[in-house]
CSV table of C-alpha atoms and ligand atoms in Angstrom, one decimal:
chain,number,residue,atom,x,y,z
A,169,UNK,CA,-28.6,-45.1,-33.6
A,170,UNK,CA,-31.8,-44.1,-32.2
A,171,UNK,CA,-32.8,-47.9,-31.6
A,172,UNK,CA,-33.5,-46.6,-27.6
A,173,UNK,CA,-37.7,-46.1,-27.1
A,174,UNK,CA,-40.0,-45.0,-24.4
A,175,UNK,CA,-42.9,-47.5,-23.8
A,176,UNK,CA,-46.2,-46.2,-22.7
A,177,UNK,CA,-49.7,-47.7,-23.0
A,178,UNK,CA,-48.6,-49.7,-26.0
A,179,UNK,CA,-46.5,-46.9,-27.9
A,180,UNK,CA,-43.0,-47.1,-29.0
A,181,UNK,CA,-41.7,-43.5,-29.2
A,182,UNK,CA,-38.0,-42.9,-30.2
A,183,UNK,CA,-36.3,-41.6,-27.0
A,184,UNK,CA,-34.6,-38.9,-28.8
A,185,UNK,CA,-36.8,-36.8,-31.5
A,186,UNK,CA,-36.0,-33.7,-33.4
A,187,UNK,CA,-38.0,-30.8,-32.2
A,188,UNK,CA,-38.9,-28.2,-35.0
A,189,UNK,CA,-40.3,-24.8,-33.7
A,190,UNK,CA,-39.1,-22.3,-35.4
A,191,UNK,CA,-37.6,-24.1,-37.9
A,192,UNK,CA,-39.6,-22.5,-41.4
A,193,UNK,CA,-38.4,-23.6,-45.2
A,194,UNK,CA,-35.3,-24.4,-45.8
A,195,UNK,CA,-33.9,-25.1,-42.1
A,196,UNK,CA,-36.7,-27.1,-41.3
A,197,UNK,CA,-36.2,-29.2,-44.3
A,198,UNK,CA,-32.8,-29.7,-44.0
A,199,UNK,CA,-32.6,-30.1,-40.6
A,200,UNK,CA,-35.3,-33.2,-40.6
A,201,UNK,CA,-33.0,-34.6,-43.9
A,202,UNK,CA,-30.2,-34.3,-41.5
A,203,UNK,CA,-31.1,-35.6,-38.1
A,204,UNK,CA,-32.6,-38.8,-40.5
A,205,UNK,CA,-29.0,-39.4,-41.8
A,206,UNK,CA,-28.0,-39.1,-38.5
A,207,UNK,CA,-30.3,-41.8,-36.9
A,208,UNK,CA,-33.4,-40.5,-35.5
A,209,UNK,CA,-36.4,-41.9,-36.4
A,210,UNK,CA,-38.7,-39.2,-34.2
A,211,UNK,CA,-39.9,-36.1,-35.9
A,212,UNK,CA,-41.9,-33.3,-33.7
A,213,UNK,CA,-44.2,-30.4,-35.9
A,214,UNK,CA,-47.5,-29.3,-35.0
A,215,UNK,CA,-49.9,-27.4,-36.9
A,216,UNK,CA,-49.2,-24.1,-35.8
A,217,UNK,CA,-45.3,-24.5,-36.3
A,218,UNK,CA,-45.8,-23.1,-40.5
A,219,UNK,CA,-43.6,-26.1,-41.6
A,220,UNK,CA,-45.2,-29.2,-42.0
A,221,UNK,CA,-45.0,-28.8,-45.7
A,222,UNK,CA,-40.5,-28.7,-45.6
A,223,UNK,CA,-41.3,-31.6,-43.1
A,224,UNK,CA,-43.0,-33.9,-45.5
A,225,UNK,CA,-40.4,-33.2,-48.2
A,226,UNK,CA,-37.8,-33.6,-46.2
A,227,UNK,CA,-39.7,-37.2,-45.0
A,228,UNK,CA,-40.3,-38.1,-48.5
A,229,UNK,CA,-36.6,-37.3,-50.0
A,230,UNK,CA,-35.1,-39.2,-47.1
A,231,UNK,CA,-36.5,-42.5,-49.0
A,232,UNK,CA,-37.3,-44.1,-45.5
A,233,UNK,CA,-39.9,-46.7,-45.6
A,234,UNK,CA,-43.0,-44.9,-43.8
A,235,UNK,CA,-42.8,-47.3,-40.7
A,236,UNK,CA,-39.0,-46.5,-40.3
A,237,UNK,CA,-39.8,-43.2,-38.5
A,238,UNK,CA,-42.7,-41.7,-36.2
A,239,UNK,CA,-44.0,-38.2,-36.6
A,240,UNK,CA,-45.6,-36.3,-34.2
A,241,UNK,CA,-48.2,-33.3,-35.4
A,242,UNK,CA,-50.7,-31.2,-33.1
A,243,UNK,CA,-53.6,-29.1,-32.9
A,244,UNK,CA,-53.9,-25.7,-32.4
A,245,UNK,CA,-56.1,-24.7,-29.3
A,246,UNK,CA,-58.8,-23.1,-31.0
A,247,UNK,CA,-59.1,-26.3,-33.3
A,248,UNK,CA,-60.4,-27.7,-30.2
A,249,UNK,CA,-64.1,-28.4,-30.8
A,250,UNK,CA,-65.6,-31.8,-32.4
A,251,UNK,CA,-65.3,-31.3,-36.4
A,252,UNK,CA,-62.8,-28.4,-36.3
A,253,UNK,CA,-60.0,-31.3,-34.5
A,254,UNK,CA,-60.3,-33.9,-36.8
A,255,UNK,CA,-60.4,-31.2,-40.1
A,256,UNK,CA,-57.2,-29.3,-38.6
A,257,UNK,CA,-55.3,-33.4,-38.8
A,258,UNK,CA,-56.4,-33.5,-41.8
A,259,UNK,CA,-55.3,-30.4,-43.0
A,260,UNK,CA,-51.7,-31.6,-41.3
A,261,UNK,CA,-51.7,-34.7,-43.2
A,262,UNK,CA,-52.2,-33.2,-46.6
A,263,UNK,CA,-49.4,-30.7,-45.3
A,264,UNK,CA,-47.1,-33.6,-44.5
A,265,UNK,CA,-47.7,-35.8,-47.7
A,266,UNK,CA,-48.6,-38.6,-44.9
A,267,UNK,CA,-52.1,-41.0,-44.5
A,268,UNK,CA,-51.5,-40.8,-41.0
A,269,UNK,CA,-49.2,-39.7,-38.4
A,270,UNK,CA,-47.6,-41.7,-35.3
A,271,UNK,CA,-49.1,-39.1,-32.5
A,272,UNK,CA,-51.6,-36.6,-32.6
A,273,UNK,CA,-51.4,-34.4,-29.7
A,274,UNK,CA,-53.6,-31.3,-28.3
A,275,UNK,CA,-51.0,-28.5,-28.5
A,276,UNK,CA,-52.5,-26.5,-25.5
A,277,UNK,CA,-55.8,-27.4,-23.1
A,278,UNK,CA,-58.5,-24.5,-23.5
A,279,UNK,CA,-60.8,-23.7,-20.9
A,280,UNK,CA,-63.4,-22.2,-23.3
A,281,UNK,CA,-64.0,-26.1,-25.2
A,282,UNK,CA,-65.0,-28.9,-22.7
A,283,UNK,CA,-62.1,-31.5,-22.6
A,284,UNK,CA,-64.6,-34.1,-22.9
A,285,UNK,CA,-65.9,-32.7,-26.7
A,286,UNK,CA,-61.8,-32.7,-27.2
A,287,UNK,CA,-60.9,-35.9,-26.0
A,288,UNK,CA,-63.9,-37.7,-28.2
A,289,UNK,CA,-63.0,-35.6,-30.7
A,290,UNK,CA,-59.3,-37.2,-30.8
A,291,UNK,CA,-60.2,-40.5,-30.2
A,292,UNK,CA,-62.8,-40.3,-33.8
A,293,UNK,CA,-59.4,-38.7,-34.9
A,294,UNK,CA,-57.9,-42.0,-34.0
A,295,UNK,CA,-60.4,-44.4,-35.3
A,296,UNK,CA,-60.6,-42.8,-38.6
A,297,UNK,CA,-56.8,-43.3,-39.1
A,298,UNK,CA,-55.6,-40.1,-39.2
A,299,UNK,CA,-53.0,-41.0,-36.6
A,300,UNK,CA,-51.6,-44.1,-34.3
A,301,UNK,CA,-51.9,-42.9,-30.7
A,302,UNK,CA,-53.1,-39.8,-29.2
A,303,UNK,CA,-51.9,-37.6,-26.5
A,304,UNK,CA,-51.6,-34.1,-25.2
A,305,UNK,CA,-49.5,-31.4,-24.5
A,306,UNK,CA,-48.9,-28.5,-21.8
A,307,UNK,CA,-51.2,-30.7,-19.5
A,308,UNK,CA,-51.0,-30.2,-15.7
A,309,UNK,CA,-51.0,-33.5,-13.9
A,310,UNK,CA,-54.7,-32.8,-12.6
A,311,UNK,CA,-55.7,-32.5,-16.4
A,312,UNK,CA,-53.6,-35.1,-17.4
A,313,UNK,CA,-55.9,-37.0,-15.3
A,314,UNK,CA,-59.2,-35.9,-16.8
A,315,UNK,CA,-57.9,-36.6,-19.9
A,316,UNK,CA,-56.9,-40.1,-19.6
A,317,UNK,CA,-60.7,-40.3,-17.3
A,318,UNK,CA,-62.5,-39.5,-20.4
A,319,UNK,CA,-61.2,-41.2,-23.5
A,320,UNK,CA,-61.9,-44.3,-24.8
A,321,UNK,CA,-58.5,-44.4,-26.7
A,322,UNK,CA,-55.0,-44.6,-24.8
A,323,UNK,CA,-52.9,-42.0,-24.4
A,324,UNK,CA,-49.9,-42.4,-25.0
A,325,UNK,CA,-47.8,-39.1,-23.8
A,326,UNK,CA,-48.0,-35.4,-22.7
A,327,UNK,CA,-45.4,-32.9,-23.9
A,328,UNK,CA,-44.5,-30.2,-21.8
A,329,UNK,CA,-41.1,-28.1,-21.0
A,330,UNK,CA,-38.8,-30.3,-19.3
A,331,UNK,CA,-35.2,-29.6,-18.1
A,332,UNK,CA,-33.1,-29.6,-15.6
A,333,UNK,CA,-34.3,-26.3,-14.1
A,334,UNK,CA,-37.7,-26.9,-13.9
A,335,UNK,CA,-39.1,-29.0,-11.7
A,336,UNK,CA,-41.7,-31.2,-13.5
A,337,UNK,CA,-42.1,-33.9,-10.8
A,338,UNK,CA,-46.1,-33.2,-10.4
A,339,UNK,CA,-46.4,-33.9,-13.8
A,340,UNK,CA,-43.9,-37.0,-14.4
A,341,UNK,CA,-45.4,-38.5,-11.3
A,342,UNK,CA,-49.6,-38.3,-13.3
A,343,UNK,CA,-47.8,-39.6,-16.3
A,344,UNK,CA,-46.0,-42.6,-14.6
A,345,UNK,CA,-49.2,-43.2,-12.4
A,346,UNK,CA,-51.5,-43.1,-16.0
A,347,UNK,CA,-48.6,-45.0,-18.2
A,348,UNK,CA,-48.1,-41.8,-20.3
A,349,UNK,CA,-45.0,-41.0,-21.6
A,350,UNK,CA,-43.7,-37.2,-20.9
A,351,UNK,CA,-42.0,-36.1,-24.3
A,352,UNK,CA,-39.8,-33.1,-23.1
A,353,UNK,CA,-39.3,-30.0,-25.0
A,354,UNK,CA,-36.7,-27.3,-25.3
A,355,UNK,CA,-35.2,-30.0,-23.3
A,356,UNK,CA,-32.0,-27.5,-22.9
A,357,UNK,CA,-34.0,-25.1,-21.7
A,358,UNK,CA,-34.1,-23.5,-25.0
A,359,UNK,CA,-30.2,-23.2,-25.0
A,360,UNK,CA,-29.9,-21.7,-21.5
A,361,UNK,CA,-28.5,-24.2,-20.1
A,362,UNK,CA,-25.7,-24.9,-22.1
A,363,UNK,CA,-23.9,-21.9,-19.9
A,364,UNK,CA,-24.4,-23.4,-17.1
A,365,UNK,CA,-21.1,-24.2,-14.6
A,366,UNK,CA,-22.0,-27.4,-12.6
A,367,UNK,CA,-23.3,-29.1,-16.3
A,368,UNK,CA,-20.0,-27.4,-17.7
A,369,UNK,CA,-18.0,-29.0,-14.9
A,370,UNK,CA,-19.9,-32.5,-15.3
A,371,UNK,CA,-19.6,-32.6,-18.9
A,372,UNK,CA,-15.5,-32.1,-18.7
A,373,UNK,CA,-15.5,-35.2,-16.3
A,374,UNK,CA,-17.4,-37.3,-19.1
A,375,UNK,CA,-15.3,-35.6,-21.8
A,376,UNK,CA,-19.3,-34.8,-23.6
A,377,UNK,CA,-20.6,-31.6,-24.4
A,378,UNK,CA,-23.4,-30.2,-21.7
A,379,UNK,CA,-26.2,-30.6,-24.2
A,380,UNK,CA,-25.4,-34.5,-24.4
A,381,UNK,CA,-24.9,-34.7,-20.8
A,382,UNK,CA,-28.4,-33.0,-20.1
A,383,UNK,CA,-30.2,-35.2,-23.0
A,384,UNK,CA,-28.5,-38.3,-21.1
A,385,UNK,CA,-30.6,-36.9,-17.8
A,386,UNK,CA,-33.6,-37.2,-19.7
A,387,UNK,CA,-33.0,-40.3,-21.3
A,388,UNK,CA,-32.3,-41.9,-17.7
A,389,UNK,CA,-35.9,-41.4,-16.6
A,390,UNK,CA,-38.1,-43.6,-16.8
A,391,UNK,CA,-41.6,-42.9,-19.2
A,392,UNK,CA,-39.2,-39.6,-20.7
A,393,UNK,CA,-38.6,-39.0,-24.5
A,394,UNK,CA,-37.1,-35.6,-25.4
A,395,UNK,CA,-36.9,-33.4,-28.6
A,396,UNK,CA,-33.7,-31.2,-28.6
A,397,UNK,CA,-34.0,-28.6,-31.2
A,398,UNK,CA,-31.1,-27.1,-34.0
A,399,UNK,CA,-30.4,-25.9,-37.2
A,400,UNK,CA,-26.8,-27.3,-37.2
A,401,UNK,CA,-25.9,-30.5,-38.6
A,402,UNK,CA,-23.0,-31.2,-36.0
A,403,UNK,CA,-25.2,-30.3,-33.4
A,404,UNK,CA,-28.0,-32.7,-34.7
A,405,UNK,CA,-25.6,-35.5,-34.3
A,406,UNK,CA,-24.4,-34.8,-31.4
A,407,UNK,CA,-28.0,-34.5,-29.6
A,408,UNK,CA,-28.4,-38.5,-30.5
A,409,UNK,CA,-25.1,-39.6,-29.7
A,410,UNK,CA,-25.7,-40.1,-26.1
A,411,UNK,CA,-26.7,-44.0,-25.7
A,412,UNK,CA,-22.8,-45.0,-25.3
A,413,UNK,CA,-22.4,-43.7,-21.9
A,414,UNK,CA,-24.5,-43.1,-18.7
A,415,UNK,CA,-24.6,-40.5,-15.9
A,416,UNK,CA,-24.1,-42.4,-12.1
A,417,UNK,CA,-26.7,-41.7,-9.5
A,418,UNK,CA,-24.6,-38.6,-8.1
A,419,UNK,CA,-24.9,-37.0,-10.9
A,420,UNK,CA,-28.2,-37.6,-12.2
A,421,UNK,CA,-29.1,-36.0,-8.8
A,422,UNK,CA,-26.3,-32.8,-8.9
A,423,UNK,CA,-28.2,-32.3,-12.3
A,424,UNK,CA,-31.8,-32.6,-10.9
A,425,UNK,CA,-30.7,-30.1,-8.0
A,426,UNK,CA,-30.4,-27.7,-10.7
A,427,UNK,CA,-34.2,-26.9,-10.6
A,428,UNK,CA,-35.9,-23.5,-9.8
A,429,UNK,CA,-38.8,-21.6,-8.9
A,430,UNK,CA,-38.0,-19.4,-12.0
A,431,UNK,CA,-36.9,-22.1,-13.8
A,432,UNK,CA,-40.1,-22.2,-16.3
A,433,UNK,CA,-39.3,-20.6,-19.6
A,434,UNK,CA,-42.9,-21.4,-22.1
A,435,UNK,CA,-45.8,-19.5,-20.1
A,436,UNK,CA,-47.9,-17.7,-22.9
A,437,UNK,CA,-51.3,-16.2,-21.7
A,438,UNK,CA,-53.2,-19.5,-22.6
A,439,UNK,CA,-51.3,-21.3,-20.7
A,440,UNK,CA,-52.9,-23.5,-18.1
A,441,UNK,CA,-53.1,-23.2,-14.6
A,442,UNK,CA,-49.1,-25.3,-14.3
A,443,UNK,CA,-48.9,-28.0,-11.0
A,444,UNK,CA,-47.4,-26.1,-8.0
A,445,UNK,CA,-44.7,-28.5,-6.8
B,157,A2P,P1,-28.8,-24.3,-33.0
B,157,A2P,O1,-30.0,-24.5,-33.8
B,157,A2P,O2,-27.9,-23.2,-33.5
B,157,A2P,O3,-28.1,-25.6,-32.8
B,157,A2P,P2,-34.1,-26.5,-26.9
B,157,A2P,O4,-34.2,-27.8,-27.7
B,157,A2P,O5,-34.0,-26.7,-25.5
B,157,A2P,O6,-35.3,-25.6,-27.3
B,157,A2P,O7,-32.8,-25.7,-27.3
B,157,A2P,C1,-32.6,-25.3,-28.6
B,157,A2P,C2,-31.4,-24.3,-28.7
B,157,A2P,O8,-30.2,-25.0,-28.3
B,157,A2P,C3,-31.2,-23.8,-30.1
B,157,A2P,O9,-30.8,-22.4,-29.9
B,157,A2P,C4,-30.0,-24.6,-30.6
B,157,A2P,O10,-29.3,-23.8,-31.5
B,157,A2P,C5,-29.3,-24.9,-29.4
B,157,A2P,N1,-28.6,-26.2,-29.4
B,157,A2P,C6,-29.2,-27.4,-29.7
B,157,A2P,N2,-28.3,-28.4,-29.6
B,157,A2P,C7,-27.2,-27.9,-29.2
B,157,A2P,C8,-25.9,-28.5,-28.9
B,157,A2P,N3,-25.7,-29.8,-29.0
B,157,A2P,N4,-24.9,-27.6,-28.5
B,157,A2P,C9,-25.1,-26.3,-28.4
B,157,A2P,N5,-26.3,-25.7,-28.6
B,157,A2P,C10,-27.4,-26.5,-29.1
């Protein structure tokens, strides 16, 4: 089902993935088992996540060939230094049962570690094998722009919240400009959305639910992947069964009106200085 990708700078990521914070143990493992049976080929952990360990069970019982599905791991923001990046993938791999993931991405930038020692740092990552592509996550467009400046390597995609109340278009424009695919997560706005009356009243017309209808606004954009997140097995499925219809112009727009100055909902205190748009 997932047969839909993003292209960017010579990666093929699966449109839709399965995001997994917060998913520890059992749900994670179960979740990943199920969103495989139901088609998606696109798995999202990161270091700091606790469950990398369910993930590669869940991977391994699945009895997928290894290049059937792409796996996306990260490092921590103190990890950041040359030596410390490359032991903490590492350290993921063993967790994951894998020789090497699909993308390795820097979970957060940090000010007190000079992006070039991180960005060199990622690209040995690379050309030792410990993963595919690189990217980065939580990058404003300006550092998004750095990054791509200094590395030797492509990247491939940065992940940042993205929904249809926040307005990433800073960011979205740096990644189209630079060929890097924005991955979108809590792409429903962590569930929030799902409330909301003009995606209520847009889904009735499409007879879908609203978390279908706002995955479809993602997967109309050009250079965005997204990974919805759940613990339910219907609600897996549902979340990839979006390619058999499309949302027309109107209401992509109607949907992209939805955005708002308060509409960001991830802003710890290492947080970057976000675009202002
Ligand atoms: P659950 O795990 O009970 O399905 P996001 O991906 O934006 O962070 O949103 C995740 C939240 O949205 C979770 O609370 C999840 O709950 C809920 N969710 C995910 N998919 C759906 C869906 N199709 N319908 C309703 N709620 C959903």
């Amino acid at each position: 089902m997932s047969d839909m990708f993003v292209e960017a700078n010579g990666a093929q990521i699966p449109m839709i993935g399965l995001g997994t914070w917060q998913s520890c143990d059992l749900d994670g493992y179960r979740a990943v088992l199920w969103s495989l049976e139901a088609g998606y080929r696109h798995i999202d952990t990161a270091a700091r996540y606790g469950n990398e360990g369910p993930i590669g069970r869940a991977l391994a019982d699945s009895h997928l060939a290894r290049d059937e599905y792409f796996v996306t791991t990260k490092v921590w923001h103190t990890d950041l230094a040359d030596g410390a990046l490359q032991q903490s993938a590492e350290q993921s791999l063993d967790r994951l049962g894998l020789d090497q993931v699909d993308l390795l991405l820097v979970h957060w930038p940090n000010a007190d570690i000079t992006l070039s020692e991180t960005i060199s740092a990622l690209c040995d990552a690379k050309r030792q094998g410990l993963t595919r592509h690189i990217g980065v996550a939580n990058f404003p467009s300006h550092l998004l722009h750095e990054a791509v400046v200094l590395s030797d390597e492509p990247i491939v995609a940065n992940q940042c919240e993205y929904h249809p109340y926040l307005d990433q278009s800073a960011v979205l424009r740096a990644c189209r400009q630079l060929d890097v695919a924005l991955i979108s997560y809590s792409p429903l706005g962590t569930g929030r959305l799902l409330q909301d009356p003009v995606l209520i009243a847009i889904a009735e017309r499409y007879g879908k639910s609203v978390a279908q209808i706002i995955l479809r606004w993602h997967a109309q954009q050009s250079l965005v992947a997204a990974i919805p997140k759940s613990m339910n097995r219907e609600r897996i499925m549902q979340n990839i069964d979006i390619f058999d219809f499309s949302l027309d112009m109107n209401d992509m727009a109607i949907v992209s009106e939805l955005r708002r100055a308060s509409g960001r909902l991830i802003d710890p205190p290492w947080a970057p200085e976000w675009d202002y748009v």
